[in-house]
Phi, psi and omega in degrees: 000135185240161187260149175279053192323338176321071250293138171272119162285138147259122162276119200243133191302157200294296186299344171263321168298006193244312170294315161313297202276356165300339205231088191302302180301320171296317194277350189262331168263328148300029184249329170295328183282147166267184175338303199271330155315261222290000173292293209289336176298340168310270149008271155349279161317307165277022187222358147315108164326296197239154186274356167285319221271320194274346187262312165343299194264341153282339160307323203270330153308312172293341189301293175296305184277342162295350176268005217048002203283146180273000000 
């Protein structure tokens, strides 16, 4: 077994990147979070049905890290 030396990527939906730069607090505590946070907050967002359901939840991402919450 070898260590997985690779930079880990989250790719972030267009519509959560646009709310992260919109927001200096949101965006400062995502730069903090690892990997597997902005996965799952990612996640979240895309995996949302309806498009009222994906906007719900990137306000409520932006919400929780402008709040600090992880």
């Amino acid at each position: 077994m070898e260590r997985d030396e690779n930079p880990r990527v989250v790719k972030v939906p267009p519509d959560l990147a646009r709310a992260l730069k919109a927001n200096r607090a949101a965006k400062a505590a995502w730069d903090r979070l690892g990997c597997t946070h902005r996965q799952e907050y990612t996640l979240a967002v895309t995996e949302a049905r309806k498009p009222e359901t994906r906007v719900r939840r990137v306000e409520k991402t932006i919400a929780e890290l402008s709040a600090g919450k992880r």
